[in-house]
Amino acid sequence: MVCRIVVLISGSGSNLQALIDKLDRQYGEIVAVLSNRPDAYGLERARRAGINTLVLDHKDYADRESFERAMIARLDEVAPDLLILAGFMRILTTEFVSHFQGRLLNIHPSLLPKYKGLHTHKRALEAGDSEHGATVHFVTEELDGGPLVVQARVPVIPGDTPESLAERVQHQEHVLYPLTMNLFASGRLRLIDGRACLDNKPLGASGIEPERID
Ligand code: GAR
C-alpha cells in the first residue's frame, strides 16, 4: 500500500520541491499540500505538480487551539500516513502532535539540540561556530525536540552571511528530507516506543549516517 503523504508549508517551499522531485513513487504519494499562508509560493509548486492544495489561514481563527482543530479535521479527511513539516512556521500544541504521533516529521535549520527556534544561521555565526547544518526529527511536544533521524553538517566559511550560510544548509536539506521521506514511505523508518528506528533498530544519538543508506 502506498504511503499517503501530506506536506505542510508556510513559504517558498524549496523543500517541498525537493520532496516532489525525489519521491520514490513506488512507496509514496503526496496527496495534499497544506499552507497556513494563502500567498505561500509553495502552493504554486504544488499546483504545478498536480497536487491538491489546502489553505487554512491561522488568522481566520480566534486562537491556536481552534486553528489546530480545523487543521486536524481537514487532515483526517485526507487520511495521511505521514505529515511532513517543510518550513511550516507555526508552533504546534500537544493536541495536534499527539493526534499525529509517529507520523510527524520536521526539518530544522541547525544541528539540534543547538539553536532551537528562529534565526539559527545568524546565531551560529554570532557564536563563531565552525560548522552548522540541518536536522530531521520526529515531532514530539518539545519545540524542535523529538527523536533525531538524520543531520547534515556544513562548514562555516569566513565572510559568510546568514543568507550564504542558509543557502549552503538548504542545499543539504534538499538531500536529507527526501531521503527521510522515502525511508518512512518504504516502511524502514518508524517511531517505536518513542525512539526513531531504522529497520526496527533504534538510531544512535547522531541518527542515520546518510552515506550508509543502501
Ligand atoms: C527551511 O530551511 C527549514 O529548515 C526551515 O524553514 C525553511 C523553509 O524553506 N524551517 C524552520 O525554521 C522550522 N523551525 P522552504 O520553504 O524553502 O522549504
Short mmCIF file of C-alpha atoms and ligand atoms in Angstrom, two decimals:
data_model
loop_
_atom_site.label_atom_id
_atom_site.label_comp_id
_atom_site.label_asym_id
_atom_site.label_seq_id
_atom_site.Cartn_x
_atom_site.Cartn_y
_atom_site.Cartn_z
CA MET A 1 0.00 0.00 0.00
CA VAL A 2 1.30 3.41 -0.96
CA CYS A 3 2.12 5.82 1.90
CA ARG A 4 -0.20 8.85 1.83
CA ILE A 5 1.93 11.94 2.45
CA VAL A 6 0.82 15.49 3.27
CA VAL A 7 3.37 18.31 3.29
CA LEU A 8 2.76 21.38 5.48
CA ILE A 9 4.33 24.66 4.40
CA SER A 10 4.27 28.40 5.13
CA GLY A 11 6.57 29.82 2.49
CA SER A 12 8.75 29.29 -0.54
CA GLY A 13 8.54 25.50 -0.46
CA SER A 14 12.02 24.69 -1.77
CA ASN A 15 11.98 21.62 0.46
CA LEU A 16 8.54 20.72 -0.88
CA GLN A 17 10.01 20.90 -4.39
CA ALA A 18 12.81 18.53 -3.45
CA LEU A 19 10.25 16.15 -1.91
CA ILE A 20 8.13 16.25 -5.08
CA ASP A 21 11.15 15.74 -7.34
CA LYS A 22 12.73 12.92 -5.36
CA LEU A 23 9.69 10.99 -4.10
CA ASP A 24 10.00 7.28 -4.76
CA ARG A 25 6.55 6.72 -6.27
CA GLN A 26 6.83 3.02 -5.69
CA TYR A 27 6.30 3.73 -1.98
CA GLY A 28 4.56 7.08 -1.56
CA GLU A 29 2.23 9.71 -2.96
CA ILE A 30 1.98 13.35 -1.90
CA VAL A 31 -1.81 13.56 -1.64
CA ALA A 32 -2.01 17.19 -0.44
CA VAL A 33 -0.03 20.28 0.47
CA LEU A 34 -1.41 22.39 3.32
CA SER A 35 -0.38 26.02 3.90
CA ASN A 36 -1.33 28.40 6.69
CA ARG A 37 -0.50 31.28 4.33
CA PRO A 38 -2.64 31.81 1.23
CA ASP A 39 0.27 33.51 -0.60
CA ALA A 40 2.90 30.83 0.06
CA TYR A 41 4.85 30.21 -3.14
CA GLY A 42 4.94 26.51 -2.27
CA LEU A 43 1.22 26.32 -3.16
CA GLU A 44 2.14 27.26 -6.72
CA ARG A 45 4.76 24.49 -6.77
CA ALA A 46 2.11 22.01 -5.59
CA ARG A 47 -0.42 23.11 -8.22
CA ARG A 48 2.20 22.81 -10.95
CA ALA A 49 2.84 19.24 -9.82
CA GLY A 50 -0.90 18.50 -9.87
CA ILE A 51 -1.12 18.10 -6.09
CA ASN A 52 -4.28 19.01 -4.17
CA THR A 53 -3.78 22.18 -2.06
CA LEU A 54 -5.41 23.09 1.26
CA VAL A 55 -5.23 26.58 2.74
CA LEU A 56 -6.11 27.22 6.37
CA ASP A 57 -5.14 30.77 7.29
CA HIS A 58 -4.36 30.86 11.00
CA LYS A 59 -5.50 34.50 11.08
CA ASP A 60 -9.08 33.33 10.42
CA TYR A 61 -9.18 31.56 13.78
CA ALA A 62 -9.60 33.02 17.26
CA ASP A 63 -6.76 31.06 18.81
CA ARG A 64 -4.16 28.38 18.24
CA GLU A 65 -6.45 25.62 19.53
CA SER A 66 -9.31 26.34 17.12
CA PHE A 67 -6.86 26.68 14.20
CA GLU A 68 -5.36 23.31 15.02
CA ARG A 69 -8.71 21.60 15.49
CA ALA A 70 -9.66 22.81 11.99
CA MET A 71 -6.34 21.50 10.64
CA ILE A 72 -6.84 18.12 12.30
CA ALA A 73 -10.34 17.84 10.79
CA ARG A 74 -9.09 18.69 7.27
CA LEU A 75 -6.09 16.42 7.56
CA ASP A 76 -8.12 13.50 8.88
CA GLU A 77 -10.32 13.74 5.77
CA VAL A 78 -7.17 13.17 3.70
CA ALA A 79 -6.10 10.28 5.99
CA PRO A 80 -2.33 10.81 5.85
CA ASP A 81 0.16 8.13 6.86
CA LEU A 82 2.89 10.77 7.08
CA LEU A 83 2.86 14.53 7.71
CA ILE A 84 5.98 16.42 6.68
CA LEU A 85 6.56 19.87 8.15
CA ALA A 86 8.60 21.69 5.49
CA GLY A 87 9.06 25.25 6.66
CA PHE A 88 5.69 25.24 8.46
CA MET A 89 6.20 28.18 10.78
CA ARG A 90 3.53 27.59 13.44
CA ILE A 91 4.19 26.14 16.87
CA LEU A 92 2.06 23.03 17.32
CA THR A 93 0.24 22.14 20.55
CA THR A 94 0.24 18.83 22.36
CA GLU A 95 -3.20 18.01 20.97
CA PHE A 96 -2.01 18.22 17.36
CA VAL A 97 1.28 16.45 17.99
CA SER A 98 -0.27 13.58 19.92
CA HIS A 99 -3.00 13.16 17.29
CA PHE A 100 -0.34 12.54 14.65
CA GLN A 101 2.29 10.97 16.90
CA GLY A 102 4.70 8.78 14.96
CA ARG A 103 3.51 10.24 11.65
CA LEU A 104 5.03 13.71 12.01
CA LEU A 105 8.46 14.80 10.73
CA ASN A 106 10.13 18.20 10.87
CA ILE A 107 13.26 19.73 9.38
CA HIS A 108 15.10 22.37 11.36
CA PRO A 109 17.97 24.53 10.08
CA SER A 110 20.54 23.80 12.81
CA LEU A 111 22.46 20.97 14.37
CA LEU A 112 19.90 20.25 17.07
CA PRO A 113 19.92 20.43 20.04
CA LYS A 114 21.76 23.66 19.17
CA TYR A 115 19.69 26.68 18.14
CA LYS A 116 16.10 25.67 18.59
CA GLY A 117 13.66 28.33 17.40
CA LEU A 118 14.31 31.10 14.88
CA HIS A 119 17.31 32.92 13.30
CA THR A 120 19.51 29.84 13.52
CA HIS A 121 22.05 30.92 10.87
CA LYS A 122 22.61 34.32 12.46
CA ARG A 123 23.01 32.71 15.89
CA ALA A 124 25.57 30.17 14.61
CA LEU A 125 27.58 32.99 13.01
CA GLU A 126 27.44 35.16 16.13
CA ALA A 127 28.63 32.22 18.23
CA GLY A 128 31.66 31.80 15.93
CA ASP A 129 30.75 28.17 15.14
CA SER A 130 32.96 26.43 12.60
CA GLU A 131 30.13 24.20 11.42
CA HIS A 132 26.38 24.39 11.11
CA GLY A 133 23.70 22.25 9.49
CA ALA A 134 20.21 20.84 9.43
CA THR A 135 18.33 18.17 11.34
CA VAL A 136 15.34 15.98 10.53
CA HIS A 137 13.47 14.66 13.56
CA PHE A 138 10.18 13.14 14.63
CA VAL A 139 8.00 15.78 16.25
CA THR A 140 7.09 15.49 19.90
CA GLU A 141 5.63 18.04 22.31
CA GLU A 142 9.01 19.70 22.88
CA LEU A 143 9.68 22.53 20.40
CA ASP A 144 12.36 21.39 17.94
CA GLY A 145 12.93 18.39 20.21
CA GLY A 146 11.94 14.85 19.39
CA PRO A 147 13.98 11.85 18.27
CA LEU A 148 16.63 12.74 15.74
CA VAL A 149 16.54 10.95 12.39
CA VAL A 150 19.37 12.46 10.37
CA GLN A 151 21.68 15.50 10.36
CA ALA A 152 23.86 17.14 7.74
CA ARG A 153 26.85 19.30 8.60
CA VAL A 154 28.23 22.16 6.53
CA PRO A 155 31.32 24.28 7.18
CA VAL A 156 31.02 27.93 8.15
CA ILE A 157 33.25 29.84 5.73
CA PRO A 158 34.96 33.17 6.56
CA GLY A 159 32.82 36.01 5.24
CA ASP A 160 29.58 34.00 5.47
CA THR A 161 26.37 35.96 5.97
CA PRO A 162 23.16 34.42 7.36
CA GLU A 163 21.98 34.25 3.74
CA SER A 164 25.05 32.48 2.33
CA LEU A 165 25.03 30.03 5.24
CA ALA A 166 21.30 29.41 4.82
CA GLU A 167 21.85 28.60 1.16
CA ARG A 168 24.54 26.04 1.98
CA VAL A 169 22.34 24.46 4.67
CA GLN A 170 19.28 24.35 2.40
CA HIS A 171 21.26 22.52 -0.25
CA GLN A 172 21.74 19.75 2.33
CA GLU A 173 18.10 19.92 3.47
CA HIS A 174 17.07 19.09 -0.08
CA VAL A 175 19.07 15.86 0.21
CA LEU A 176 18.14 14.90 3.78
CA TYR A 177 14.39 15.39 3.62
CA PRO A 178 13.60 13.31 0.52
CA LEU A 179 15.87 10.58 1.88
CA THR A 180 13.92 10.54 5.15
CA MET A 181 10.55 10.66 3.38
CA ASN A 182 11.42 7.67 1.21
CA LEU A 183 12.69 5.68 4.19
CA PHE A 184 9.43 6.30 6.04
CA ALA A 185 7.27 5.63 2.99
CA SER A 186 9.00 2.30 2.38
CA GLY A 187 8.35 1.29 6.00
CA ARG A 188 12.00 1.25 7.06
CA LEU A 189 11.85 4.31 9.34
CA ARG A 190 9.46 4.32 12.30
CA LEU A 191 8.98 5.84 15.74
CA ILE A 192 8.83 2.88 18.13
CA ASP A 193 8.39 3.37 21.88
CA GLY A 194 9.44 7.00 21.48
CA ARG A 195 12.65 6.14 19.60
CA ALA A 196 13.47 6.66 15.93
CA CYS A 197 14.20 3.24 14.46
CA LEU A 198 15.62 2.17 11.12
CA ASP A 199 14.83 -1.41 10.14
CA ASN A 200 13.49 -1.90 13.70
CA LYS A 201 16.83 -0.87 15.28
CA PRO A 202 16.97 2.30 17.38
CA LEU A 203 19.13 5.03 15.86
CA GLY A 204 22.06 6.37 17.84
CA ALA A 205 22.43 9.91 19.16
CA SER A 206 23.64 11.22 15.80
CA GLY A 207 20.90 9.50 13.78
CA ILE A 208 21.35 7.94 10.36
CA GLU A 209 24.64 8.42 8.60
CA PRO A 210 23.37 9.43 5.12
CA GLU A 211 26.26 7.76 3.27
CA ARG A 212 25.45 4.45 4.97
CA ILE A 213 21.96 4.13 3.48
CA ASP A 214 21.72 1.38 0.90
C1 GAR B 1 13.84 25.55 5.74
O1 GAR B 1 15.17 25.98 5.68
C2 GAR B 1 13.55 24.86 7.06
O2 GAR B 1 14.66 24.26 7.63
C3 GAR B 1 13.06 25.99 7.90
O3 GAR B 1 12.33 26.81 7.05
C4 GAR B 1 12.90 26.75 5.75
C5 GAR B 1 11.79 26.61 4.74
O4 GAR B 1 12.27 26.78 3.43
N1 GAR B 1 12.27 25.52 8.99
C6 GAR B 1 12.25 26.04 10.20
O5 GAR B 1 12.89 27.02 10.52
C7 GAR B 1 11.35 25.33 11.20
N2 GAR B 1 11.60 25.77 12.53
P1 GAR B 1 11.44 26.29 2.19
O6 GAR B 1 10.02 26.90 2.33
O7 GAR B 1 12.15 26.88 1.02
O8 GAR B 1 11.41 24.81 2.19
#
